[in-house]
Short mmCIF file of C-alpha atoms and ligand atoms in Angstrom, two decimals:
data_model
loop_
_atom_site.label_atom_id
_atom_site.label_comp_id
_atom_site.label_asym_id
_atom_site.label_seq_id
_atom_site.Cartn_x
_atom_site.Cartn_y
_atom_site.Cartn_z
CA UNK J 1 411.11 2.68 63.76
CA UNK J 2 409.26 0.91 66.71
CA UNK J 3 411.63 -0.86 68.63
CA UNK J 4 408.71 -1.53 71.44
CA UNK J 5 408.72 -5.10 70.39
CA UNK J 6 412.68 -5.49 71.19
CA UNK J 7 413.75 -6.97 74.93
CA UNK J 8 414.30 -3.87 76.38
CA UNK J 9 415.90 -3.96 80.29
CA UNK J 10 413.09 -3.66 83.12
CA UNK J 11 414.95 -4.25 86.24
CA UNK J 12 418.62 -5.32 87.80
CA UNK J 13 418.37 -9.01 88.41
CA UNK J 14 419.87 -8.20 91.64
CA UNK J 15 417.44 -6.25 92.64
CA UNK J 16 414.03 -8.48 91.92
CA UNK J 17 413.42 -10.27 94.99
CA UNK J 18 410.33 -10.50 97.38
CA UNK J 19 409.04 -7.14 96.49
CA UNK J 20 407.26 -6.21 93.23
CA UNK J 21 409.24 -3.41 91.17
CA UNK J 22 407.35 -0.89 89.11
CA UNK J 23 408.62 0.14 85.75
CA UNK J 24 407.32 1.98 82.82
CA UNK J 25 408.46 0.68 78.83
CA UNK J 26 406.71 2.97 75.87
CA UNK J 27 404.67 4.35 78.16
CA UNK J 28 403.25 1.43 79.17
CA UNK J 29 403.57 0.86 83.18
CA UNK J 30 404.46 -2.54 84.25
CA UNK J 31 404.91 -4.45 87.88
CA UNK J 32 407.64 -7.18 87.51
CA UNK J 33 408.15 -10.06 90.15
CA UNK J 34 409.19 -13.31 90.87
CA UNK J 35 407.47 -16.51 90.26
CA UNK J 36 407.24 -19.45 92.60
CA UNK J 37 410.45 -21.20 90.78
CA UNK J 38 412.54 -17.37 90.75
CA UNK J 39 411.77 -16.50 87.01
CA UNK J 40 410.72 -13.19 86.64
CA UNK J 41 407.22 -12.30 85.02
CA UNK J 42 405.59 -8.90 84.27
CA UNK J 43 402.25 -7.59 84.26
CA UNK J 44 400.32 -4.67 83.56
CA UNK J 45 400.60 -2.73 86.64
CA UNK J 46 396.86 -2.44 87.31
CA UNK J 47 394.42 -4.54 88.93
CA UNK J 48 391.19 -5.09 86.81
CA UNK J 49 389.09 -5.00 89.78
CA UNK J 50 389.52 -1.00 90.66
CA UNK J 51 392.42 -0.28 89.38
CA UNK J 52 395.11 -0.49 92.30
CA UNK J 53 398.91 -0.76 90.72
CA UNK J 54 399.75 -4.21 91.56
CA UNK J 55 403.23 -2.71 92.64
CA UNK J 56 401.93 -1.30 95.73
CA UNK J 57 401.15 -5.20 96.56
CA UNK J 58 403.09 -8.25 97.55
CA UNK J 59 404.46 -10.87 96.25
CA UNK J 60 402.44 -14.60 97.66
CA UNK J 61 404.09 -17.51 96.40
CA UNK J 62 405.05 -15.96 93.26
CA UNK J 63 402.08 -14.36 92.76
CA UNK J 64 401.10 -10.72 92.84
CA UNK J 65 398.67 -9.78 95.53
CA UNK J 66 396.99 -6.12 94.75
CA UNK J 67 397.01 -4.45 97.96
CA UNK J 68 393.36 -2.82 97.64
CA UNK J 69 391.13 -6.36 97.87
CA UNK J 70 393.68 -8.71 97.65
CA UNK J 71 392.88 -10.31 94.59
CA UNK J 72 395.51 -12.10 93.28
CA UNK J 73 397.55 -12.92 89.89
CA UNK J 74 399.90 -15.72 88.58
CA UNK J 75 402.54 -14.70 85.92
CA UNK J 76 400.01 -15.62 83.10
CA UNK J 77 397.85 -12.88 84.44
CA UNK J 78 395.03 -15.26 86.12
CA UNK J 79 393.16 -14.43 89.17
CA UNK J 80 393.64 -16.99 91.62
CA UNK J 81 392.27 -15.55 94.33
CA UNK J 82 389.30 -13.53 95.11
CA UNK J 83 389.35 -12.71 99.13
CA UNK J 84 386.40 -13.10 100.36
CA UNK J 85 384.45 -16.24 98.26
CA UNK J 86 385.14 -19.58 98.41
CA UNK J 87 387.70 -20.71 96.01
CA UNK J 88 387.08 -20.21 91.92
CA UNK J 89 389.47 -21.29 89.49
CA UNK J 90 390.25 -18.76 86.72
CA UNK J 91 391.71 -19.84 83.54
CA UNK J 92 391.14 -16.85 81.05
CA UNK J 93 394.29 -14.61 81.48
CA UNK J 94 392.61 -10.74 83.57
CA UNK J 95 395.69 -9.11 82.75
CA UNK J 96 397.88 -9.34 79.32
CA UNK J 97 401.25 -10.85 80.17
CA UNK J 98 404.69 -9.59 78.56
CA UNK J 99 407.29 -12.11 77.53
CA UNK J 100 409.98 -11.66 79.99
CA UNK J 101 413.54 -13.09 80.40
CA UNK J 102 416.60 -12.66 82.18
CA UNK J 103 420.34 -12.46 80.77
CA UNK J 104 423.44 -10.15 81.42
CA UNK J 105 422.13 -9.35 85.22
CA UNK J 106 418.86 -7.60 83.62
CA UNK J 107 415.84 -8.43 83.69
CA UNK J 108 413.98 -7.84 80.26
CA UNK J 109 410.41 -7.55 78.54
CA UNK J 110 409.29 -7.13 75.26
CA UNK J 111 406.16 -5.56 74.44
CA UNK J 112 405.63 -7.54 71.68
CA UNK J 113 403.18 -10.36 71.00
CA UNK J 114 406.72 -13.21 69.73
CA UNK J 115 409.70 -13.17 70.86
CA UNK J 116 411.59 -10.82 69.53
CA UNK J 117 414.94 -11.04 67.54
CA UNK J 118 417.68 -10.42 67.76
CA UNK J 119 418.15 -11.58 71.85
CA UNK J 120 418.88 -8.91 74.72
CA UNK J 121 421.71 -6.75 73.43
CA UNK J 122 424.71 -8.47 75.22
CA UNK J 123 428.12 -6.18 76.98
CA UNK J 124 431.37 -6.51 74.80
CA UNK J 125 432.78 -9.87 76.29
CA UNK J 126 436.09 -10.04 78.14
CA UNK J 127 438.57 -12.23 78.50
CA UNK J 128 439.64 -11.21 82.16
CA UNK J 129 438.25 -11.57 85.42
CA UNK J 130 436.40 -8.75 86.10
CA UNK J 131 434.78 -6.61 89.22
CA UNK J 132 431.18 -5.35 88.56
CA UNK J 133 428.75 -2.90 90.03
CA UNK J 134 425.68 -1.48 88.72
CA UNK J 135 424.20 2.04 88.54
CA UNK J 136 420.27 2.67 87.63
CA UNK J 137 418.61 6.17 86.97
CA UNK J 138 416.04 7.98 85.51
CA UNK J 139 416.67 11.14 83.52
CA UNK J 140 413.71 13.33 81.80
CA UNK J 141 415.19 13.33 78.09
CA UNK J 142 415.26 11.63 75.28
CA UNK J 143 417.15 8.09 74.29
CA UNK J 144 418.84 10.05 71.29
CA UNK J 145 420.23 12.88 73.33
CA UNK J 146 420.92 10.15 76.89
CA UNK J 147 423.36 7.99 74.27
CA UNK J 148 424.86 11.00 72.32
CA UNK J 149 426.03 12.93 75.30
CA UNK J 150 427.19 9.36 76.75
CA UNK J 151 429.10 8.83 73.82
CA UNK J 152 430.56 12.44 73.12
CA UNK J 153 433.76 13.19 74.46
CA UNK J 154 433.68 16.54 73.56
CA UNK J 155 431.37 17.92 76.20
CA UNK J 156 433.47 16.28 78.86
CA UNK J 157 435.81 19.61 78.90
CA UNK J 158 432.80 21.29 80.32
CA UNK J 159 429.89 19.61 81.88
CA UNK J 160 432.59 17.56 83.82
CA UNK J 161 435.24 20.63 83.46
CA UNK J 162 437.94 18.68 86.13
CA UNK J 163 436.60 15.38 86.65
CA UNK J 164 437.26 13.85 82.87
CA UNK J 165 439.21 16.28 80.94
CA UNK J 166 440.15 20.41 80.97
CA UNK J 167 439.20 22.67 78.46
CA UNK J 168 443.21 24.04 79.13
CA UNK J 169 445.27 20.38 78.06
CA UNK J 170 443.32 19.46 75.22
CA UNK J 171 445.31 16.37 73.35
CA UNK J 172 445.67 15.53 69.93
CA UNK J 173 443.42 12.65 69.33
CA UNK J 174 442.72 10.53 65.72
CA UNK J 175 439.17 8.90 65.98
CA UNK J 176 437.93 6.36 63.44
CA UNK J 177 434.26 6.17 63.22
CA UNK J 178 432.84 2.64 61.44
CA UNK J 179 429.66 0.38 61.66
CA UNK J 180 428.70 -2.38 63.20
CA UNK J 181 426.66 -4.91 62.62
CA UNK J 182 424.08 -3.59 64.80
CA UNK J 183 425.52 0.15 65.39
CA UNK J 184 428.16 2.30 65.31
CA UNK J 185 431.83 2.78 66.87
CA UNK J 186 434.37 5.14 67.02
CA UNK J 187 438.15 4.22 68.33
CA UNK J 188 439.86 6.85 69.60
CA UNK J 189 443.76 6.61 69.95
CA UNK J 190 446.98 8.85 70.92
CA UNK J 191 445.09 9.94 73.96
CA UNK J 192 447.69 8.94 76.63
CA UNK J 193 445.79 9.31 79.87
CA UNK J 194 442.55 12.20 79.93
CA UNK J 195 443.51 15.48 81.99
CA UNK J 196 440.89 14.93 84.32
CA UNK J 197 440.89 13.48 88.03
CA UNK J 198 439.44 10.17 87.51
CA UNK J 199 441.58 8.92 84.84
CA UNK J 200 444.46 9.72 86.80
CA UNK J 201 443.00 7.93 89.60
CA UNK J 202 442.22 5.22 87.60
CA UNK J 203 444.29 4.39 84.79
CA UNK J 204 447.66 3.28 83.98
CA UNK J 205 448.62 4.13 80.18
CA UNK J 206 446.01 4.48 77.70
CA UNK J 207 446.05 2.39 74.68
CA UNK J 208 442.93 3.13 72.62
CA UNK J 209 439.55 3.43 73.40
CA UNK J 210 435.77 2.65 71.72
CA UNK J 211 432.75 4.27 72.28
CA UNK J 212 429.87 2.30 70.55
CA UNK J 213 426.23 2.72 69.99
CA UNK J 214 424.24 -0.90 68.99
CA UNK J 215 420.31 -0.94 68.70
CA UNK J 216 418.04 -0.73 70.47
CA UNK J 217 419.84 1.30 73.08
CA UNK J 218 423.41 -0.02 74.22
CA UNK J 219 425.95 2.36 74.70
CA UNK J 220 429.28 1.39 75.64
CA UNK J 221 432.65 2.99 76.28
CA UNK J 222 435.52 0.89 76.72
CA UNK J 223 439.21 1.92 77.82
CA UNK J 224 442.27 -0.12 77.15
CA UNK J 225 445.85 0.10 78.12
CA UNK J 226 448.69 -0.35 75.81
CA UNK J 227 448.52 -4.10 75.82
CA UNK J 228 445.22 -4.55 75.05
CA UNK J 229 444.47 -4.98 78.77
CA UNK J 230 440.84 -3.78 80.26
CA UNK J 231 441.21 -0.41 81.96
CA UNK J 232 437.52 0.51 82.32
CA UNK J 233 434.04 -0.74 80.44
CA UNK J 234 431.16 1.23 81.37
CA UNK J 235 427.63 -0.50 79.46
CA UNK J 236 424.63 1.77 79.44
CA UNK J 237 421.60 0.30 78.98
CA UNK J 238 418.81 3.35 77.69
CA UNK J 239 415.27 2.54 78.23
CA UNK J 240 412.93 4.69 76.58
CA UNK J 241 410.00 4.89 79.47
CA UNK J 242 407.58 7.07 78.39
CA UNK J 243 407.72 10.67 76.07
CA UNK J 244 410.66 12.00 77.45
CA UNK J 245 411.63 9.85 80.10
CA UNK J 246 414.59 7.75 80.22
CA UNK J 247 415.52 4.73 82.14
CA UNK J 248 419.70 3.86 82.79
CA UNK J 249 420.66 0.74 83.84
CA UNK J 250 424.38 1.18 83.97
CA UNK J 251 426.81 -1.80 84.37
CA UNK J 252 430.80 -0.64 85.62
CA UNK J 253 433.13 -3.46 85.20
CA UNK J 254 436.83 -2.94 85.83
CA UNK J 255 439.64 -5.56 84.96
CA UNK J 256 440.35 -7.59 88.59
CA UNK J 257 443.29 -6.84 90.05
CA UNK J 258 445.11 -5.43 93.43
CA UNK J 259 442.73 -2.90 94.69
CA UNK J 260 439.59 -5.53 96.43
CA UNK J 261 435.96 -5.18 94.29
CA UNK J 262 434.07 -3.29 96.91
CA UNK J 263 436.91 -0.44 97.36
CA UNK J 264 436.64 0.14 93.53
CA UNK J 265 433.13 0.44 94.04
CA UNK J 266 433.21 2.71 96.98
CA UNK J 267 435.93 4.97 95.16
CA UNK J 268 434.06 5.04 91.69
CA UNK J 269 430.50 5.06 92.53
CA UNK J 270 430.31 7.85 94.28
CA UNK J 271 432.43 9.31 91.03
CA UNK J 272 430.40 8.08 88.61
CA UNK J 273 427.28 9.45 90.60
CA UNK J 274 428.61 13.00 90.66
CA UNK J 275 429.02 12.34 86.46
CA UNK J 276 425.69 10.64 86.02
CA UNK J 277 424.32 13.85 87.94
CA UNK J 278 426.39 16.48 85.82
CA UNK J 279 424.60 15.00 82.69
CA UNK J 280 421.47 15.12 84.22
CA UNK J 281 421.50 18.80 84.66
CA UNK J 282 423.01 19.11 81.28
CA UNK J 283 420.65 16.67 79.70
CA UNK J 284 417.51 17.64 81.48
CA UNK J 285 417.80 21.23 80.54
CA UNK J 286 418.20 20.39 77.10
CA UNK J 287 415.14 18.97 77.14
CA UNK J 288 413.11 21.50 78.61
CA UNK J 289 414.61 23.96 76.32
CA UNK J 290 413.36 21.84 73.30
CA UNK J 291 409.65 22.27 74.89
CA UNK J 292 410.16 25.89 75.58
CA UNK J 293 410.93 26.15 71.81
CA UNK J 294 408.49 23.89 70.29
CA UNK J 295 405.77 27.04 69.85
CA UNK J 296 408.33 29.60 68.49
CA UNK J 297 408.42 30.39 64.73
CA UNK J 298 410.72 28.71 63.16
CA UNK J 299 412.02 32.46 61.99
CA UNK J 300 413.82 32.47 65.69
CA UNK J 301 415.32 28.62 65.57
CA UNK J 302 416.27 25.82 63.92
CA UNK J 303 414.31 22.73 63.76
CA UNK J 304 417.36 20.30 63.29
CA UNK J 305 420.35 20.43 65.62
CA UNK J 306 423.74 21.59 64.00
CA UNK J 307 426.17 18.86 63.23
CA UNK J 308 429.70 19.42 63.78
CA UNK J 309 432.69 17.61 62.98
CA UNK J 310 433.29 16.74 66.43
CA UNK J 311 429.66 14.95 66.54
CA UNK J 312 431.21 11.58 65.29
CA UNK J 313 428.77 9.43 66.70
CA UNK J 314 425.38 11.55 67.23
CA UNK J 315 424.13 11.76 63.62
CA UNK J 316 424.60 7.62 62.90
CA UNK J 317 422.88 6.89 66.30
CA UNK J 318 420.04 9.33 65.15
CA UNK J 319 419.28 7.57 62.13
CA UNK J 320 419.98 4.07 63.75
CA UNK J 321 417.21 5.07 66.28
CA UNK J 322 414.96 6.34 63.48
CA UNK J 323 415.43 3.56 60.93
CA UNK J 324 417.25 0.76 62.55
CA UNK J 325 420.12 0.98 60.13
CA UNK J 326 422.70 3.43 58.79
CA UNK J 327 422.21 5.01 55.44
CA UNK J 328 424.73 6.39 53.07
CA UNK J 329 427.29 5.77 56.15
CA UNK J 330 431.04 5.98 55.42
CA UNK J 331 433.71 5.24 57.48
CA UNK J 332 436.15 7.92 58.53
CA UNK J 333 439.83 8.32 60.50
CA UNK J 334 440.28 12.57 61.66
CA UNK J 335 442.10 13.90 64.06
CA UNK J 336 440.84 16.23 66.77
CA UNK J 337 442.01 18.14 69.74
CA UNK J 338 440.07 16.37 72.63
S1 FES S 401 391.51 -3.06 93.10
FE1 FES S 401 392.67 -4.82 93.08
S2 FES S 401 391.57 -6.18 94.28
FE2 FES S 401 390.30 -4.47 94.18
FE1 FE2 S 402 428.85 13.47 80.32
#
């Protein structure tokens, strides 16, 4: 399926000021910036003239100045300014602008040539006040494997042996995988609190927990205590970049409470770094493993990975991400040691 045409996250709206930031969607590399009135607009990230990417440049009331000649563009792409002569208006667009937008603290772009439907995939709304902090990174795999191993508890035991759960206290778990309207979910329950060092930091009693996929690339996991409460919702935003490159944009929202916003942060960031950094290893040599295979007769491998049991999630969000729906899905409730 191509999903280029769907808002896909660019940039944290945070982070878009006076600078230019330079991102890459479907391959395609892009400069995004503010306008004059703070909406953000992206461009092409290269400067008809020779070339330059527009973000090396600066930003000049709203516009993007490349920094070889100092032409410059407005958000429609015009050239407003060619250092150098005096003054000539240009009205036909030099570069092709992307539809833009901002909403959930991301900014977003769509590739296509309408707006595209549905809107930016939003978090799972809460009903408590909430502390937030945001993670980005880039990881050199695919948006499949990024959101299965996100969503798979059962590697936890041993890319992350300690931090989330031991391979030694395994619990009995019942999961119950079913669709959504725009992706899958599986709620886990029984688990009382993980084995590993962060939930014990971090959580009172468990009551269940949902990891979810939803189109185009929204992975979620979401822990609640026994009242319903919000422990923990961690929303992963997967941007595929270019072949085999992977943009995160990672929102971590905890439920408000005693313990001040910023010493959440400062305990869990660094946490969730050390995790996001596990994966990467994990994920990255996956990858390259793929390539190193991709010449080999198919006498010594197998083209398809192996489903197991214990992939509840990874074989829906494969066909979701190949043809934007689930086929032949039915629902299921198993147990599992976890
Ligand atoms: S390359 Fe951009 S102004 Fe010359
Ligand atoms: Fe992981």
């Amino acid at each position: 399926m191509n999903t280029s045409s769907a808002w896909w996250p660019v940039a944290l709206s945070h982070a878009l000021r006076d600078q230019p930031l330079a991102c890459t969607l479907h391959g395609v590399p892009l400069v995004v910036f503010r306008d004059a009135a703070g909406a953000a607009a992206v461009l092409p990230d290269r400067c008809p003239h020779r070339f330059a990417p527009l973000s090396a440049g600066k930003v000049r009331d709203g516009q993007i100045q490349c920094p070889y000649h100092g032409w410059r563009f407005d958000p429609q792409g015009r050239c407003t300014q060619l250092p150098g002569r005096p003054q000539q208006a240009c009205t036909q667009p030099l570069l092709q602008p992307l539809l833009s937008c901002e909403a959930h603290g991301l900014v977003w772009a769509s590739l296509g040539a309408e707006p595209p439907q549905p809107p930016p995939v939003a978090p799972a709304p809460q009903e408590q006040a909430l502390d937030i902090f945001w993670m980005s990174d880039r990881v050199r795999c695919t948006l499949q494997d990024a959101t299965e191993n996100f969503l798979d508890g059962f590697h936890t035991h041993f890319v992350h042996a300690g931090w989330i759960r031991h391979d030694r206290k395994r619990q009995q778990i019942s999961a119950w995988v079913h669709a959504l309207a725009d992706g899958v979910e599986a709620q886990y329950s029984e688990e009382t609190t993980q084995s590993g060092l962060i939930s014990r930091l971090f959580e009172g009693e468990r009551g269940i927990s949902m990891g979810r996929f939803r189109l185009p690339g929204l992975a979620e996991i979401e822990y609640r205590d026994r009242q319903g409460r919000l422990n923990l919702l961690v929303s992963a935003w997967l941007v595929p970049a270019a072949e085999g490159e992977l943009r995160l944009f990672a929102r971590i929202v905890t439920a408000r409470g005693r313990a001040p916003g910023w010493l959440k942060r400062a305990v869990l960031q660094p946490m969730f770094a050390l995790i996001l950094r596990q994966d990467r290893r994990i994920l990255q040599s996956v990858s390259a493993n793929q390539q190193r295979f991709a010449q080999v007769p198919l006498r010594w491998h197998r083209q398809a990975p192996l489903d197991s049991p214990q992939d509840l999630l990874g074989p829906w969000i494969r066909q979701l991400l190949a043809h934007g729906q689930l086929q032949g899905f039915e629902e299921r409730r198993e147990t599992f040691l976890l």
